[in-house]
Amino acid sequence: MSLQLYAHPFSSYSQKVLIALDENETPFTLRLLSSENPKNGEEFAALWPLKRFPVLVDGAETILESSIILEHLELYHPGSRRLLPTDPKAALPVRLMDRFFDSYVMTPMMRIVFDRIRAAQDRDALGVAEARALLDTAYQWLDAKLVDRDWACGGEFSMADCAAAPSLFYADWVHEIDAAFPNTRAYRARLLARPSVARAVEAARPFRHLFPLGAPDRD
């Protein structure tokens, strides 16, 4: 049975998994989560009542959360490109950077986006300000880490870069990466030029009108 991925191409966490699948040309079936595909939505809700995607189904096994999905793929569907080192010690920096992008770039970015979706009287100006400050701190920290690095953990594209691509792609839309952080800006550009990332961005392009803050006329 082929891998079944319940996801949406505009979703940042879905893109993280789609990039990893693309990197190794791993066969899978996309179960698109949209109003035009109610059956997929029903199956998805039955698999994961919290309704957070993506969700991967591999035979009788259901795998939740994007980072765990990527680890599952490395264990059970490895390709020619290793996205996580087999050596446990060498894997730790990759896992750290994966968590950094999810927790300190993706999370504050989404906090700002979700705030915009709320009714005006329910918006949290302080929370948004805190999220923007956290993004600036994350950009600054990342800028120092990226000195003399092409990718998040050095010379090889990894699971951390799969997390970085959608995180920085959308975060720069929400809170632009300042010119004071040239390494972070250049890294984002390298990510967008990577074929697997570029294909994920193109697949999501028809849905840009859904972006609550309004997608910028770039990228």
CSV table of C-alpha atoms in Angstrom, one decimal, residues 50-191:
chain,number,residue,atom,x,y,z
A,50,LEU,CA,-7.2,17.4,16.8
A,51,LYS,CA,-7.2,18.0,13.1
A,52,ARG,CA,-3.7,19.2,12.8
A,53,PHE,CA,-2.1,18.3,9.5
A,54,PRO,CA,-0.2,16.7,7.9
A,55,VAL,CA,-0.9,13.1,8.8
A,56,LEU,CA,0.8,10.2,7.1
A,57,VAL,CA,-0.7,6.8,6.8
A,58,ASP,CA,1.7,4.0,6.2
A,59,GLY,CA,-0.2,0.7,5.9
A,60,ALA,CA,-1.8,0.1,9.3
A,61,GLU,CA,0.2,2.9,11.0
A,62,THR,CA,-0.8,6.5,11.4
A,63,ILE,CA,2.1,9.0,11.9
A,64,LEU,CA,1.4,12.4,13.4
A,65,GLU,CA,3.4,15.7,13.5
A,66,SER,CA,5.7,16.8,10.7
A,67,SER,CA,9.0,16.1,12.5
A,68,ILE,CA,7.9,12.6,13.5
A,69,ILE,CA,6.7,12.0,9.9
A,70,LEU,CA,10.2,12.9,8.6
A,71,GLU,CA,11.8,10.6,11.1
A,72,HIS,CA,9.5,7.8,10.1
A,73,LEU,CA,10.4,8.3,6.5
A,74,GLU,CA,14.1,8.1,7.3
A,75,LEU,CA,13.6,4.9,9.2
A,76,TYR,CA,11.1,3.0,6.9
A,77,HIS,CA,11.4,4.7,3.5
A,78,PRO,CA,15.0,6.0,3.2
A,79,GLY,CA,16.1,7.4,-0.1
A,80,SER,CA,19.5,8.2,-1.5
A,81,ARG,CA,19.6,11.5,0.4
A,82,ARG,CA,19.8,11.1,4.1
A,83,LEU,CA,17.9,14.0,5.8
A,84,LEU,CA,18.9,12.9,9.3
A,85,PRO,CA,22.3,11.5,10.1
A,86,THR,CA,22.3,7.9,11.3
A,87,ASP,CA,24.9,8.7,14.0
A,88,PRO,CA,22.8,9.7,17.1
A,89,LYS,CA,25.3,12.4,18.1
A,90,ALA,CA,25.5,13.9,14.6
A,91,ALA,CA,21.7,13.9,14.4
A,92,LEU,CA,21.3,16.1,17.5
A,93,PRO,CA,22.2,19.4,15.8
A,94,VAL,CA,19.7,18.6,13.0
A,95,ARG,CA,17.0,17.9,15.4
A,96,LEU,CA,17.8,21.1,17.3
A,97,MET,CA,17.5,23.2,14.2
A,98,ASP,CA,14.3,21.5,13.2
A,99,ARG,CA,12.8,22.4,16.6
A,100,PHE,CA,14.2,26.0,16.3
A,101,PHE,CA,12.4,26.6,13.0
A,102,ASP,CA,9.2,25.1,14.2
A,103,SER,CA,9.1,26.7,17.6
A,104,TYR,CA,10.8,30.1,17.2
A,105,VAL,CA,10.0,30.9,13.6
A,106,MET,CA,6.9,29.0,12.6
A,107,THR,CA,5.1,29.4,15.9
A,108,PRO,CA,5.4,33.2,16.3
A,109,MET,CA,4.6,33.6,12.6
A,110,MET,CA,1.4,31.7,13.0
A,111,ARG,CA,0.5,33.6,16.1
A,112,ILE,CA,0.5,36.8,14.0
A,113,VAL,CA,-1.5,35.2,11.2
A,114,PHE,CA,-4.1,33.7,13.6
A,115,ASP,CA,-4.5,37.0,15.3
A,116,ARG,CA,-5.5,38.6,12.0
A,117,ILE,CA,-8.2,36.0,11.5
A,118,ARG,CA,-9.9,37.0,14.8
A,119,ALA,CA,-12.6,39.6,15.0
A,120,ALA,CA,-11.1,43.0,15.5
A,121,GLN,CA,-12.3,43.3,19.1
A,122,ASP,CA,-10.6,40.0,20.0
A,123,ARG,CA,-7.2,40.8,18.7
A,124,ASP,CA,-4.1,40.7,20.9
A,125,ALA,CA,-1.8,43.6,20.2
A,126,LEU,CA,0.6,42.7,22.9
A,127,GLY,CA,0.8,39.1,21.7
A,128,VAL,CA,1.5,40.2,18.2
A,129,ALA,CA,4.2,42.6,19.4
A,130,GLU,CA,5.8,39.8,21.4
A,131,ALA,CA,5.7,37.5,18.3
A,132,ARG,CA,7.4,40.1,16.1
A,133,ALA,CA,10.1,40.6,18.7
A,134,LEU,CA,10.7,36.9,18.9
A,135,LEU,CA,11.0,36.6,15.2
A,136,ASP,CA,13.6,39.4,15.2
A,137,THR,CA,15.6,37.6,17.9
A,138,ALA,CA,15.3,34.3,15.9
A,139,TYR,CA,16.5,36.0,12.7
A,140,GLN,CA,19.4,37.5,14.5
A,141,TRP,CA,20.4,34.2,16.2
A,142,LEU,CA,20.1,32.3,12.9
A,143,ASP,CA,22.2,35.0,11.1
A,144,ALA,CA,25.1,34.2,13.4
A,145,LYS,CA,24.7,30.5,13.0
A,146,LEU,CA,24.7,30.7,9.2
A,147,VAL,CA,28.1,32.3,8.9
A,148,ASP,CA,30.1,30.1,6.4
A,149,ARG,CA,27.1,27.7,6.1
A,150,ASP,CA,25.1,26.9,3.0
A,151,TRP,CA,22.4,25.0,4.9
A,152,ALA,CA,21.1,25.0,8.5
A,153,CYS,CA,23.6,22.4,9.8
A,154,GLY,CA,26.4,22.9,7.4
A,155,GLY,CA,27.1,21.5,4.0
A,156,GLU,CA,24.3,19.0,3.5
A,157,PHE,CA,20.6,19.7,3.0
A,158,SER,CA,18.8,18.1,5.9
A,159,MET,CA,15.5,17.7,7.8
A,160,ALA,CA,16.3,21.1,9.4
A,161,ASP,CA,16.2,22.7,6.0
A,162,CYS,CA,12.9,21.0,5.3
A,163,ALA,CA,11.6,22.8,8.4
A,164,ALA,CA,13.4,26.1,7.5
A,165,ALA,CA,12.0,26.5,4.0
A,166,PRO,CA,8.3,27.0,4.8
A,167,SER,CA,9.1,28.7,8.1
A,168,LEU,CA,11.2,31.4,6.6
A,169,PHE,CA,9.1,31.6,3.4
A,170,TYR,CA,6.0,32.6,5.3
A,171,ALA,CA,7.7,34.4,8.2
A,172,ASP,CA,9.3,36.9,5.8
A,173,TRP,CA,5.8,37.7,4.5
A,174,VAL,CA,4.5,38.3,8.0
A,175,HIS,CA,7.5,40.1,9.5
A,176,GLU,CA,10.2,40.8,6.9
A,177,ILE,CA,13.7,39.7,7.6
A,178,ASP,CA,15.6,42.9,8.1
A,179,ALA,CA,18.6,43.8,5.9
A,180,ALA,CA,20.7,43.7,9.1
A,181,PHE,CA,20.5,39.9,8.8
A,182,PRO,CA,22.1,39.2,5.4
A,183,ASN,CA,22.9,35.6,6.1
A,184,THR,CA,19.3,34.8,7.0
A,185,ARG,CA,18.0,36.6,3.9
A,186,ALA,CA,20.6,34.8,1.7
A,187,TYR,CA,19.7,31.4,3.2
A,188,ARG,CA,16.0,32.0,2.5
A,189,ALA,CA,16.9,32.7,-1.1
A,190,ARG,CA,18.9,29.5,-1.3
A,191,LEU,CA,16.0,27.5,0.1
